[in-house]
C-alpha cells in the first residue's frame, strides 16, 4: 500500500469505515508484532498485545491527529499495551513468589561451567531472557527500545510518557542489572 | 593534574551514541577505554532476539481475530452534539404530546371516546446494555479459554505447560467475575458453563508444569466428559450472533444520526 492509499484508508477509518481499518491492520500488523515481541519476549503476550493495540487504536481513532503518522501513533500504543502485559506478568510472578534472581541462578551453572556449552547461542539467549526477568516493566521496555529498537532516549521518554531524565535512568538501571547478570558469560563468547 | 574519568552512566550513553565529546577521552584514557570495552562485551551478549516469522497473511489473521471485538469508536463532538439535539427534540415532542393529551382530556366530554395515550414501557436501557457488554466479554473470554483448552488437549507428555497455566490462572480470575455478573443478570446457562470451565481451568493450573501423560489424559477425559470444548464453541458463537443482532438496529440509528 502506498503512502497516499494509507492516508486515504486512515481518513476512511476515521469516518467509521471498518474495511479501511482492516487495510491498516494488514499494513501494520507484522511491525506491531515485531515490536511487541521484542518488548515482551513472549509470543503469546506479543499476539495479545497486537490485538489489544489495534482494538485500542480503533477506539481512539477520533483522537488521532490526521497530520501525525499512524505507524508512529500505533508504535506508542503497542509500547503501552506491552507495558500493561509486562505489569500483569510481573504481578503474577510476585503473587506466586517467583524469584527472578533465583531463576537466573538456575540458568547460570554455579559450579563447573562448561565453556563449550555456554558458548552456544541458545544458552546465552536463555540467560539473557532470565536476566530480562530481573528488570521492572519500565526498565525492560526502556532497555528494549534503546538496545534493540535503536530508539533515542528522548523517543523512549515520549513513548513511555515520562521525562527524558526518567527514561535515561530507566535505561541506566536496566543496563546495570543486565551487566551484573551477564558478566559471568563475558568470557564465553 | 588529575584526569576526570567518564562515569558509568556516561559510558552507557557513549555506547548508545547519545553522548557527544567522549571519543577523545576514550581514545586517550586506558582506564575508561578498558571499562568501555568491558561494557560493550557484556551488552553485545544481549543481541537482538530473532522475531518469530509471521506469514504474509498475518495481518488478515489479526483482523479476523479482532473484527468482532472492535468497539464503537469514541464519538466525535458533532456526533455527540447530534445525539444530544435529537434527544432534546424527543423530550420536547414528549412534552407537547403530554400537553395535547391533557388539554384533550379536559375539553372532551366523558361520552366521547377517551384518548388513549399509548405509553410503551420504556426498556431498561441500563440492563440491556449491561447484558450486551456481558455477552461480548464472555464471548471473548470463551474464545481465549478455547485456545488454552485446545493447546492443553493437543499437548504431548513432558511438554512445559507453564505458559498455558499462567493463562488459565488469569482466565479463572476473570471467569469468577463474569460468572457473578451472569448470575446477577439471570443468564444462568452462561453462569453454569463458566462454572464448569473454571473447574477445568483450575485443574490445568494445579498440574505440574511439566505435565505427564497421565496428567494430560486426566484433563482430556474431563474436557471430553463435559463436552466442554463443544459447549464453549457453541456458546461463544451464539453470544456473538446475539450481540451482533442486537447491535444492528443501533448501528443503523447511529449512521442516520451521524
mmCIF file of N, CA and C in Angstrom, chain A residues 10-136:
data_model
loop_
_atom_site.group_PDB
_atom_site.id
_atom_site.type_symbol
_atom_site.label_atom_id
_atom_site.label_comp_id
_atom_site.label_asym_id
_atom_site.label_seq_id
_atom_site.Cartn_x
_atom_site.Cartn_y
_atom_site.Cartn_z
ATOM 1 N N UNK A 10 -6.778 5.647 6.201
ATOM 2 C CA UNK A 10 -6.864 6.217 7.549
ATOM 3 C C UNK A 10 -8.027 7.202 7.644
ATOM 4 N N UNK A 11 -8.159 8.023 6.612
ATOM 5 C CA UNK A 11 -9.253 9.005 6.623
ATOM 6 C C UNK A 11 -10.602 8.288 6.648
ATOM 7 N N UNK A 12 -10.727 7.228 5.850
ATOM 8 C CA UNK A 12 -11.997 6.482 5.828
ATOM 9 C C UNK A 12 -12.234 5.774 7.160
ATOM 10 N N UNK A 13 -11.159 5.218 7.723
ATOM 11 C CA UNK A 13 -11.288 4.526 9.012
ATOM 12 C C UNK A 13 -11.781 5.494 10.085
ATOM 13 N N UNK A 14 -11.308 6.737 10.001
ATOM 14 C CA UNK A 14 -11.718 7.738 10.993
ATOM 15 C C UNK A 14 -13.193 8.100 10.844
ATOM 16 N N UNK A 15 -13.737 7.823 9.645
ATOM 17 C CA UNK A 15 -15.171 8.064 9.437
ATOM 18 C C UNK A 15 -15.987 6.846 9.877
ATOM 19 N N UNK A 16 -15.296 5.810 10.386
ATOM 20 C CA UNK A 16 -16.006 4.624 10.861
ATOM 21 C C UNK A 16 -16.043 3.486 9.859
ATOM 22 N N UNK A 17 -15.245 3.582 8.793
ATOM 23 C CA UNK A 17 -15.234 2.532 7.772
ATOM 24 C C UNK A 17 -14.321 1.394 8.251
ATOM 25 N N UNK A 18 -14.937 0.280 8.664
ATOM 26 C CA UNK A 18 -14.128 -0.789 9.255
ATOM 27 C C UNK A 18 -13.277 -1.508 8.205
ATOM 28 N N UNK A 19 -13.720 -1.519 6.947
ATOM 29 C CA UNK A 19 -12.889 -2.136 5.894
ATOM 30 C C UNK A 19 -11.582 -1.364 5.723
ATOM 31 N N UNK A 20 -11.693 -0.049 5.863
ATOM 32 C CA UNK A 20 -10.477 0.768 5.754
ATOM 33 C C UNK A 20 -9.554 0.491 6.931
ATOM 34 N N UNK A 21 -10.150 0.277 8.096
ATOM 35 C CA UNK A 21 -9.318 -0.031 9.259
ATOM 36 C C UNK A 21 -8.631 -1.383 9.064
ATOM 37 N N UNK A 22 -9.357 -2.290 8.442
ATOM 38 C CA UNK A 22 -8.770 -3.605 8.152
ATOM 39 C C UNK A 22 -7.495 -3.447 7.307
ATOM 40 N N UNK A 23 -7.547 -2.555 6.330
ATOM 41 C CA UNK A 23 -6.365 -2.328 5.484
ATOM 42 C C UNK A 23 -5.191 -1.847 6.337
ATOM 43 N N UNK A 24 -5.492 -1.008 7.325
ATOM 44 C CA UNK A 24 -4.414 -0.513 8.203
ATOM 45 C C UNK A 24 -3.853 -1.638 9.070
ATOM 46 N N UNK A 25 -4.753 -2.512 9.536
ATOM 47 C CA UNK A 25 -4.304 -3.661 10.339
ATOM 48 C C UNK A 25 -3.366 -4.518 9.494
ATOM 49 N N UNK A 26 -3.780 -4.789 8.263
ATOM 50 C CA UNK A 26 -2.964 -5.650 7.394
ATOM 51 C C UNK A 26 -1.605 -5.005 7.106
ATOM 52 N N UNK A 27 -1.599 -3.687 7.033
ATOM 53 C CA UNK A 27 -0.355 -2.981 6.721
ATOM 54 C C UNK A 27 0.615 -2.974 7.909
ATOM 55 N N UNK A 28 0.086 -2.854 9.104
ATOM 56 C CA UNK A 28 0.972 -2.613 10.261
ATOM 57 C C UNK A 28 1.127 -3.807 11.207
ATOM 58 N N UNK A 29 0.384 -4.897 10.984
ATOM 59 C CA UNK A 29 0.365 -5.987 11.979
ATOM 60 C C UNK A 29 1.743 -6.607 12.210
ATOM 61 N N UNK A 30 2.482 -6.846 11.140
ATOM 62 C CA UNK A 30 3.781 -7.514 11.308
ATOM 63 C C UNK A 30 4.747 -6.657 12.124
ATOM 64 N N UNK A 31 4.789 -5.376 11.803
ATOM 65 C CA UNK A 31 5.695 -4.482 12.544
ATOM 66 C C UNK A 31 5.271 -4.411 14.005
ATOM 67 N N UNK A 32 3.956 -4.374 14.222
ATOM 68 C CA UNK A 32 3.459 -4.306 15.602
ATOM 69 C C UNK A 32 3.857 -5.571 16.359
ATOM 70 N N UNK A 33 3.775 -6.722 15.675
ATOM 71 C CA UNK A 33 4.148 -7.974 16.336
ATOM 72 C C UNK A 33 5.642 -7.973 16.680
ATOM 73 N N UNK A 34 6.464 -7.531 15.733
ATOM 74 C CA UNK A 34 7.914 -7.498 15.970
ATOM 75 C C UNK A 34 8.245 -6.662 17.198
ATOM 76 N N UNK A 35 7.621 -5.494 17.276
ATOM 77 C CA UNK A 35 7.877 -4.608 18.418
ATOM 78 C C UNK A 35 7.380 -5.258 19.717
ATOM 79 N N UNK A 36 6.158 -5.762 19.678
ATOM 80 C CA UNK A 36 5.582 -6.363 20.892
ATOM 81 C C UNK A 36 6.418 -7.554 21.349
ATOM 82 N N UNK A 37 6.921 -8.321 20.404
ATOM 83 C CA UNK A 37 7.728 -9.488 20.773
ATOM 84 C C UNK A 37 9.036 -9.044 21.420
ATOM 85 N N UNK A 38 9.653 -8.019 20.843
ATOM 86 C CA UNK A 38 10.917 -7.550 21.425
ATOM 87 C C UNK A 38 10.693 -6.998 22.831
ATOM 88 N N UNK A 39 9.552 -6.353 23.023
ATOM 89 C CA UNK A 39 9.305 -5.739 24.329
ATOM 90 C C UNK A 39 8.895 -6.775 25.377
ATOM 91 N N UNK A 40 8.106 -7.756 24.974
ATOM 92 C CA UNK A 40 7.600 -8.710 25.971
ATOM 93 C C UNK A 40 8.438 -9.987 26.019
ATOM 94 N N UNK A 41 9.091 -10.318 24.909
ATOM 95 C CA UNK A 41 9.900 -11.543 24.872
ATOM 96 C C UNK A 41 9.074 -12.803 24.895
ATOM 97 N N UNK A 42 7.797 -12.708 24.564
ATOM 98 C CA UNK A 42 6.935 -13.879 24.638
ATOM 99 C C UNK A 42 5.926 -13.822 23.487
ATOM 100 N N UNK A 43 5.846 -14.918 22.738
ATOM 101 C CA UNK A 43 4.986 -14.910 21.548
ATOM 102 C C UNK A 43 3.522 -14.670 21.886
ATOM 103 N N UNK A 44 3.062 -15.366 22.916
ATOM 104 C CA UNK A 44 1.633 -15.255 23.224
ATOM 105 C C UNK A 44 1.296 -13.850 23.731
ATOM 106 N N UNK A 45 2.151 -13.343 24.592
ATOM 107 C CA UNK A 45 1.925 -11.974 25.071
ATOM 108 C C UNK A 45 1.947 -11.010 23.881
ATOM 109 N N UNK A 46 2.900 -11.248 22.965
ATOM 110 C CA UNK A 46 3.023 -10.347 21.811
ATOM 111 C C UNK A 46 1.755 -10.407 20.955
ATOM 112 N N UNK A 47 1.213 -11.617 20.770
ATOM 113 C CA UNK A 47 -0.034 -11.751 19.991
ATOM 114 C C UNK A 47 -1.162 -10.962 20.663
ATOM 115 N N UNK A 48 -1.260 -11.127 21.977
ATOM 116 C CA UNK A 48 -2.320 -10.414 22.705
ATOM 117 C C UNK A 48 -2.124 -8.900 22.612
ATOM 118 N N UNK A 49 -0.860 -8.490 22.712
ATOM 119 C CA UNK A 49 -0.560 -7.053 22.650
ATOM 120 C C UNK A 49 -0.961 -6.494 21.285
ATOM 121 N N UNK A 50 -0.668 -7.222 20.217
ATOM 122 C CA UNK A 50 -1.011 -6.741 18.867
ATOM 123 C C UNK A 50 -2.520 -6.550 18.756
ATOM 124 N N UNK A 51 -3.260 -7.548 19.206
ATOM 125 C CA UNK A 51 -4.723 -7.443 19.093
ATOM 126 C C UNK A 51 -5.254 -6.286 19.940
ATOM 127 N N UNK A 52 -4.780 -6.230 21.171
ATOM 128 C CA UNK A 52 -5.252 -5.178 22.073
ATOM 129 C C UNK A 52 -4.892 -3.790 21.526
ATOM 130 N N UNK A 53 -3.702 -3.701 20.912
ATOM 131 C CA UNK A 53 -3.264 -2.396 20.400
ATOM 132 C C UNK A 53 -4.174 -1.918 19.270
ATOM 133 N N UNK A 54 -4.520 -2.827 18.360
ATOM 134 C CA UNK A 54 -5.388 -2.402 17.256
ATOM 135 C C UNK A 54 -6.792 -2.052 17.760
ATOM 136 N N UNK A 55 -7.256 -2.810 18.747
ATOM 137 C CA UNK A 55 -8.585 -2.505 19.296
ATOM 138 C C UNK A 55 -8.551 -1.123 19.963
ATOM 139 N N UNK A 56 -7.472 -0.883 20.710
ATOM 140 C CA UNK A 56 -7.337 0.422 21.376
ATOM 141 C C UNK A 56 -7.216 1.538 20.332
ATOM 142 N N UNK A 57 -6.461 1.269 19.277
ATOM 143 C CA UNK A 57 -6.288 2.285 18.228
ATOM 144 C C UNK A 57 -7.642 2.600 17.585
ATOM 145 N N UNK A 58 -8.420 1.557 17.318
ATOM 146 C CA UNK A 58 -9.718 1.757 16.666
ATOM 147 C C UNK A 58 -10.626 2.616 17.562
ATOM 148 N N UNK A 59 -10.589 2.279 18.853
ATOM 149 C CA UNK A 59 -11.449 3.002 19.795
ATOM 150 C C UNK A 59 -11.047 4.477 19.861
ATOM 151 N N UNK A 60 -9.765 4.744 19.685
ATOM 152 C CA UNK A 60 -9.279 6.119 19.875
ATOM 153 C C UNK A 60 -9.031 6.855 18.558
ATOM 154 N N UNK A 61 -9.542 6.295 17.459
ATOM 155 C CA UNK A 61 -9.278 6.936 16.161
ATOM 156 C C UNK A 61 -9.706 8.401 16.126
ATOM 157 N N UNK A 62 -10.781 8.695 16.873
ATOM 158 C CA UNK A 62 -11.281 10.067 16.901
ATOM 159 C C UNK A 62 -10.268 11.050 17.474
ATOM 160 N N UNK A 63 -9.350 10.515 18.308
ATOM 161 C CA UNK A 63 -8.359 11.394 18.944
ATOM 162 C C UNK A 63 -7.109 11.534 18.098
ATOM 163 N N UNK A 64 -6.999 10.685 17.079
ATOM 164 C CA UNK A 64 -5.777 10.684 16.272
ATOM 165 C C UNK A 64 -5.731 11.932 15.405
ATOM 166 N N UNK A 65 -4.588 12.600 15.440
ATOM 167 C CA UNK A 65 -4.451 13.815 14.628
ATOM 168 C C UNK A 65 -3.996 13.410 13.236
ATOM 169 N N UNK A 66 -4.770 13.821 12.241
ATOM 170 C CA UNK A 66 -4.530 13.309 10.882
ATOM 171 C C UNK A 66 -3.150 13.697 10.346
ATOM 172 N N UNK A 67 -2.554 14.763 10.899
ATOM 173 C CA UNK A 67 -1.253 15.142 10.368
ATOM 174 C C UNK A 67 -0.135 14.233 10.927
ATOM 175 N N UNK A 68 -0.473 13.437 11.969
ATOM 176 C CA UNK A 68 0.535 12.534 12.518
ATOM 177 C C UNK A 68 0.627 11.284 11.655
ATOM 178 N N UNK A 69 1.639 10.479 11.954
ATOM 179 C CA UNK A 69 1.835 9.241 11.223
ATOM 180 C C UNK A 69 1.170 8.109 12.008
ATOM 181 N N UNK A 70 0.328 7.330 11.329
ATOM 182 C CA UNK A 70 -0.401 6.269 12.019
ATOM 183 C C UNK A 70 0.565 5.259 12.637
ATOM 184 N N UNK A 71 1.641 4.928 11.894
ATOM 185 C CA UNK A 71 2.622 3.959 12.392
ATOM 186 C C UNK A 71 3.266 4.423 13.690
ATOM 187 N N UNK A 72 3.587 5.704 13.769
ATOM 188 C CA UNK A 72 4.213 6.258 14.978
ATOM 189 C C UNK A 72 3.228 6.217 16.147
ATOM 190 N N UNK A 73 1.998 6.553 15.823
ATOM 191 C CA UNK A 73 0.947 6.555 16.851
ATOM 192 C C UNK A 73 0.720 5.131 17.360
ATOM 193 N N UNK A 74 0.664 4.194 16.418
ATOM 194 C CA UNK A 74 0.446 2.791 16.792
ATOM 195 C C UNK A 74 1.630 2.271 17.617
ATOM 196 N N UNK A 75 2.830 2.710 17.257
ATOM 197 C CA UNK A 75 4.039 2.298 17.992
ATOM 198 C C UNK A 75 3.858 2.614 19.481
ATOM 199 N N UNK A 76 3.369 3.825 19.748
ATOM 200 C CA UNK A 76 3.187 4.243 21.138
ATOM 201 C C UNK A 76 2.126 3.377 21.829
ATOM 202 N N UNK A 77 1.077 3.051 21.087
ATOM 203 C CA UNK A 77 0.021 2.223 21.687
ATOM 204 C C UNK A 77 0.573 0.819 21.991
ATOM 205 N N UNK A 78 1.379 0.283 21.063
ATOM 206 C CA UNK A 78 1.964 -1.052 21.286
ATOM 207 C C UNK A 78 2.877 -1.022 22.517
ATOM 208 N N UNK A 79 3.638 0.066 22.669
ATOM 209 C CA UNK A 79 4.508 0.185 23.845
ATOM 210 C C UNK A 79 3.658 0.172 25.117
ATOM 211 N N UNK A 80 2.565 0.933 25.102
ATOM 212 C CA UNK A 80 1.708 0.985 26.298
ATOM 213 C C UNK A 80 1.067 -0.356 26.597
ATOM 214 N N UNK A 81 0.588 -1.019 25.551
ATOM 215 C CA UNK A 81 -0.043 -2.330 25.766
ATOM 216 C C UNK A 81 0.991 -3.341 26.253
ATOM 217 N N UNK A 82 2.215 -3.228 25.735
ATOM 218 C CA UNK A 82 3.267 -4.144 26.185
ATOM 219 C C UNK A 82 3.574 -3.898 27.658
ATOM 220 N N UNK A 83 3.582 -2.612 28.030
ATOM 221 C CA UNK A 83 3.816 -2.286 29.450
ATOM 222 C C UNK A 83 2.735 -2.937 30.311
ATOM 223 N N UNK A 84 1.483 -2.862 29.839
ATOM 224 C CA UNK A 84 0.390 -3.478 30.609
ATOM 225 C C UNK A 84 0.615 -4.978 30.742
ATOM 226 N N UNK A 85 1.018 -5.611 29.623
ATOM 227 C CA UNK A 85 1.239 -7.065 29.650
ATOM 228 C C UNK A 85 2.384 -7.411 30.603
ATOM 229 N N UNK A 86 3.430 -6.585 30.576
ATOM 230 C CA UNK A 86 4.576 -6.858 31.447
ATOM 231 C C UNK A 86 4.214 -6.642 32.915
ATOM 232 N N UNK A 87 3.409 -5.612 33.161
ATOM 233 C CA UNK A 87 2.994 -5.364 34.555
ATOM 234 C C UNK A 87 2.168 -6.548 35.072
ATOM 235 N N UNK A 88 1.269 -7.037 34.200
ATOM 236 C CA UNK A 88 0.430 -8.173 34.603
ATOM 237 C C UNK A 88 1.313 -9.391 34.884
ATOM 238 N N UNK A 89 2.299 -9.604 34.018
ATOM 239 C CA UNK A 89 3.192 -10.747 34.208
ATOM 240 C C UNK A 89 4.002 -10.571 35.510
ATOM 241 N N UNK A 90 4.450 -9.344 35.715
ATOM 242 C CA UNK A 90 5.252 -9.020 36.905
ATOM 243 C C UNK A 90 4.445 -9.289 38.172
ATOM 244 N N UNK A 91 3.175 -8.836 38.175
ATOM 245 C CA UNK A 91 2.393 -9.022 39.409
ATOM 246 C C UNK A 91 2.031 -10.497 39.593
ATOM 247 N N UNK A 92 1.853 -11.234 38.471
ATOM 248 C CA UNK A 92 1.601 -12.680 38.610
ATOM 249 C C UNK A 92 2.793 -13.360 39.266
ATOM 250 N N UNK A 93 3.976 -12.951 38.835
ATOM 251 C CA UNK A 93 5.187 -13.560 39.399
ATOM 252 C C UNK A 93 5.316 -13.207 40.876
ATOM 253 N N UNK A 94 4.966 -11.948 41.207
ATOM 254 C CA UNK A 94 5.060 -11.545 42.608
ATOM 255 C C UNK A 94 4.064 -12.303 43.472
ATOM 256 N N UNK A 95 2.833 -12.456 42.908
ATOM 257 C CA UNK A 95 1.811 -13.181 43.670
ATOM 258 C C UNK A 95 2.252 -14.609 43.946
ATOM 259 N N UNK A 96 2.922 -15.172 42.965
ATOM 260 C CA UNK A 96 3.363 -16.566 43.131
ATOM 261 C C UNK A 96 4.698 -16.667 43.861
ATOM 262 N N UNK A 97 5.244 -15.507 44.197
ATOM 263 C CA UNK A 97 6.524 -15.520 44.915
ATOM 264 C C UNK A 97 7.673 -16.011 44.063
ATOM 265 N N UNK A 98 7.548 -15.833 42.730
ATOM 266 C CA UNK A 98 8.632 -16.271 41.852
ATOM 267 C C UNK A 98 9.798 -15.303 42.002
ATOM 268 N N UNK A 99 10.955 -15.834 42.250
ATOM 269 C CA UNK A 99 12.139 -15.011 42.436
ATOM 270 C C UNK A 99 12.965 -15.039 41.150
ATOM 271 N N UNK A 100 12.974 -13.885 40.455
ATOM 272 C CA UNK A 100 13.669 -13.843 39.155
ATOM 273 C C UNK A 100 15.164 -14.112 39.329
ATOM 274 N N UNK A 101 15.710 -13.645 40.467
ATOM 275 C CA UNK A 101 17.145 -13.865 40.689
ATOM 276 C C UNK A 101 17.419 -15.363 40.847
ATOM 277 N N UNK A 102 16.496 -16.053 41.518
ATOM 278 C CA UNK A 102 16.677 -17.499 41.682
ATOM 279 C C UNK A 102 16.560 -18.192 40.328
ATOM 280 N N UNK A 103 15.642 -17.688 39.491
ATOM 281 C CA UNK A 103 15.508 -18.237 38.130
ATOM 282 C C UNK A 103 16.817 -18.096 37.370
ATOM 283 N N UNK A 104 17.413 -16.922 37.536
ATOM 284 C CA UNK A 104 18.669 -16.660 36.834
ATOM 285 C C UNK A 104 19.746 -17.614 37.333
ATOM 286 N N UNK A 105 19.776 -17.796 38.677
ATOM 287 C CA UNK A 105 20.771 -18.706 39.247
ATOM 288 C C UNK A 105 20.567 -20.108 38.694
ATOM 289 N N UNK A 106 19.287 -20.448 38.439
ATOM 290 C CA UNK A 106 19.001 -21.769 37.873
ATOM 291 C C UNK A 106 19.556 -21.906 36.476
ATOM 292 N N UNK A 107 19.576 -20.798 35.762
ATOM 293 C CA UNK A 107 20.091 -20.842 34.390
ATOM 294 C C UNK A 107 21.617 -20.786 34.392
ATOM 295 N N UNK A 108 22.172 -20.048 35.375
ATOM 296 C CA UNK A 108 23.629 -19.957 35.456
ATOM 297 C C UNK A 108 24.166 -21.129 36.263
ATOM 298 N N UNK A 109 24.970 -21.976 35.693
ATOM 299 C CA UNK A 109 25.507 -23.083 36.487
ATOM 300 C C UNK A 109 26.438 -22.538 37.565
ATOM 301 N N UNK A 110 26.236 -22.983 38.790
ATOM 302 C CA UNK A 110 27.013 -22.410 39.880
ATOM 303 C C UNK A 110 28.427 -22.988 39.938
ATOM 304 N N UNK A 111 28.607 -24.232 39.558
ATOM 305 C CA UNK A 111 29.946 -24.813 39.623
ATOM 306 C C UNK A 111 30.267 -25.533 38.334
ATOM 307 N N UNK A 112 31.519 -25.575 38.019
ATOM 308 C CA UNK A 112 31.980 -26.312 36.849
ATOM 309 C C UNK A 112 31.327 -25.905 35.558
ATOM 310 N N UNK A 113 31.336 -24.605 35.220
ATOM 311 C CA UNK A 113 30.713 -24.200 33.962
ATOM 312 C C UNK A 113 31.445 -24.806 32.767
ATOM 313 N N UNK A 114 30.675 -25.170 31.796
ATOM 314 C CA UNK A 114 31.296 -25.754 30.623
ATOM 315 C C UNK A 114 31.313 -24.711 29.525
ATOM 316 N N UNK A 115 32.486 -24.177 29.197
ATOM 317 C CA UNK A 115 32.539 -23.091 28.220
ATOM 318 C C UNK A 115 31.953 -23.484 26.873
ATOM 319 N N UNK A 116 32.140 -24.726 26.482
ATOM 320 C CA UNK A 116 31.617 -25.166 25.177
ATOM 321 C C UNK A 116 30.095 -25.042 25.164
ATOM 322 N N UNK A 117 29.526 -25.493 26.308
ATOM 323 C CA UNK A 117 28.072 -25.473 26.396
ATOM 324 C C UNK A 117 27.569 -24.024 26.454
ATOM 325 N N UNK A 118 28.285 -23.247 27.238
ATOM 326 C CA UNK A 118 27.863 -21.859 27.417
ATOM 327 C C UNK A 118 27.956 -21.066 26.126
ATOM 328 N N UNK A 119 28.913 -21.448 25.288
ATOM 329 C CA UNK A 119 29.142 -20.673 24.081
ATOM 330 C C UNK A 119 27.987 -20.793 23.106
ATOM 331 N N UNK A 120 27.177 -21.782 23.293
ATOM 332 C CA UNK A 120 26.077 -21.943 22.350
ATOM 333 C C UNK A 120 25.106 -20.778 22.491
ATOM 334 N N UNK A 121 24.735 -20.265 21.350
ATOM 335 C CA UNK A 121 23.920 -19.043 21.421
ATOM 336 C C UNK A 121 22.579 -19.279 22.099
ATOM 337 N N UNK A 122 22.060 -20.497 21.995
ATOM 338 C CA UNK A 122 20.774 -20.758 22.646
ATOM 339 C C UNK A 122 20.901 -20.631 24.156
ATOM 340 N N UNK A 123 22.009 -21.080 24.671
ATOM 341 C CA UNK A 123 22.229 -20.985 26.117
ATOM 342 C C UNK A 123 22.336 -19.515 26.521
ATOM 343 N N UNK A 124 23.079 -18.776 25.729
ATOM 344 C CA UNK A 124 23.241 -17.348 26.034
ATOM 345 C C UNK A 124 21.875 -16.669 25.981
ATOM 346 N N UNK A 125 21.115 -17.047 24.972
ATOM 347 C CA UNK A 125 19.777 -16.469 24.810
ATOM 348 C C UNK A 125 18.928 -16.707 26.067
ATOM 349 N N UNK A 126 19.004 -17.939 26.563
ATOM 350 C CA UNK A 126 18.217 -18.281 27.749
ATOM 351 C C UNK A 126 18.625 -17.402 28.938
ATOM 352 N N UNK A 127 19.910 -17.185 29.039
ATOM 353 C CA UNK A 127 20.391 -16.376 30.164
ATOM 354 C C UNK A 127 19.997 -14.915 29.998
ATOM 355 N N UNK A 128 20.035 -14.463 28.757
ATOM 356 C CA UNK A 128 19.607 -13.076 28.519
ATOM 357 C C UNK A 128 18.135 -12.943 28.894
ATOM 358 N N UNK A 129 17.340 -13.936 28.510
ATOM 359 C CA UNK A 129 15.911 -13.894 28.851
ATOM 360 C C UNK A 129 15.718 -13.872 30.360
ATOM 361 N N UNK A 130 16.485 -14.730 31.045
ATOM 362 C CA UNK A 130 16.356 -14.771 32.505
ATOM 363 C C UNK A 130 16.803 -13.446 33.124
ATOM 364 N N UNK A 131 17.814 -12.829 32.513
ATOM 365 C CA UNK A 131 18.273 -11.533 33.028
ATOM 366 C C UNK A 131 17.201 -10.471 32.823
ATOM 367 N N UNK A 132 16.530 -10.550 31.688
ATOM 368 C CA UNK A 132 15.472 -9.563 31.397
ATOM 369 C C UNK A 132 14.357 -9.646 32.437
ATOM 370 N N UNK A 133 14.161 -10.850 32.998
ATOM 371 C CA UNK A 133 13.099 -11.007 34.000
ATOM 372 C C UNK A 133 13.439 -10.265 35.291
ATOM 373 N N UNK A 134 14.697 -9.862 35.439
ATOM 374 C CA UNK A 134 15.084 -9.113 36.639
ATOM 375 C C UNK A 134 14.643 -7.653 36.546
ATOM 376 N N UNK A 135 14.325 -7.220 35.345
ATOM 377 C CA UNK A 135 14.006 -5.797 35.138
ATOM 378 C C UNK A 135 12.544 -5.521 35.457
ATOM 379 N N UNK A 136 12.284 -4.308 35.915
ATOM 380 C CA UNK A 136 10.887 -3.904 36.094
ATOM 381 C C UNK A 136 10.307 -3.657 34.695
#
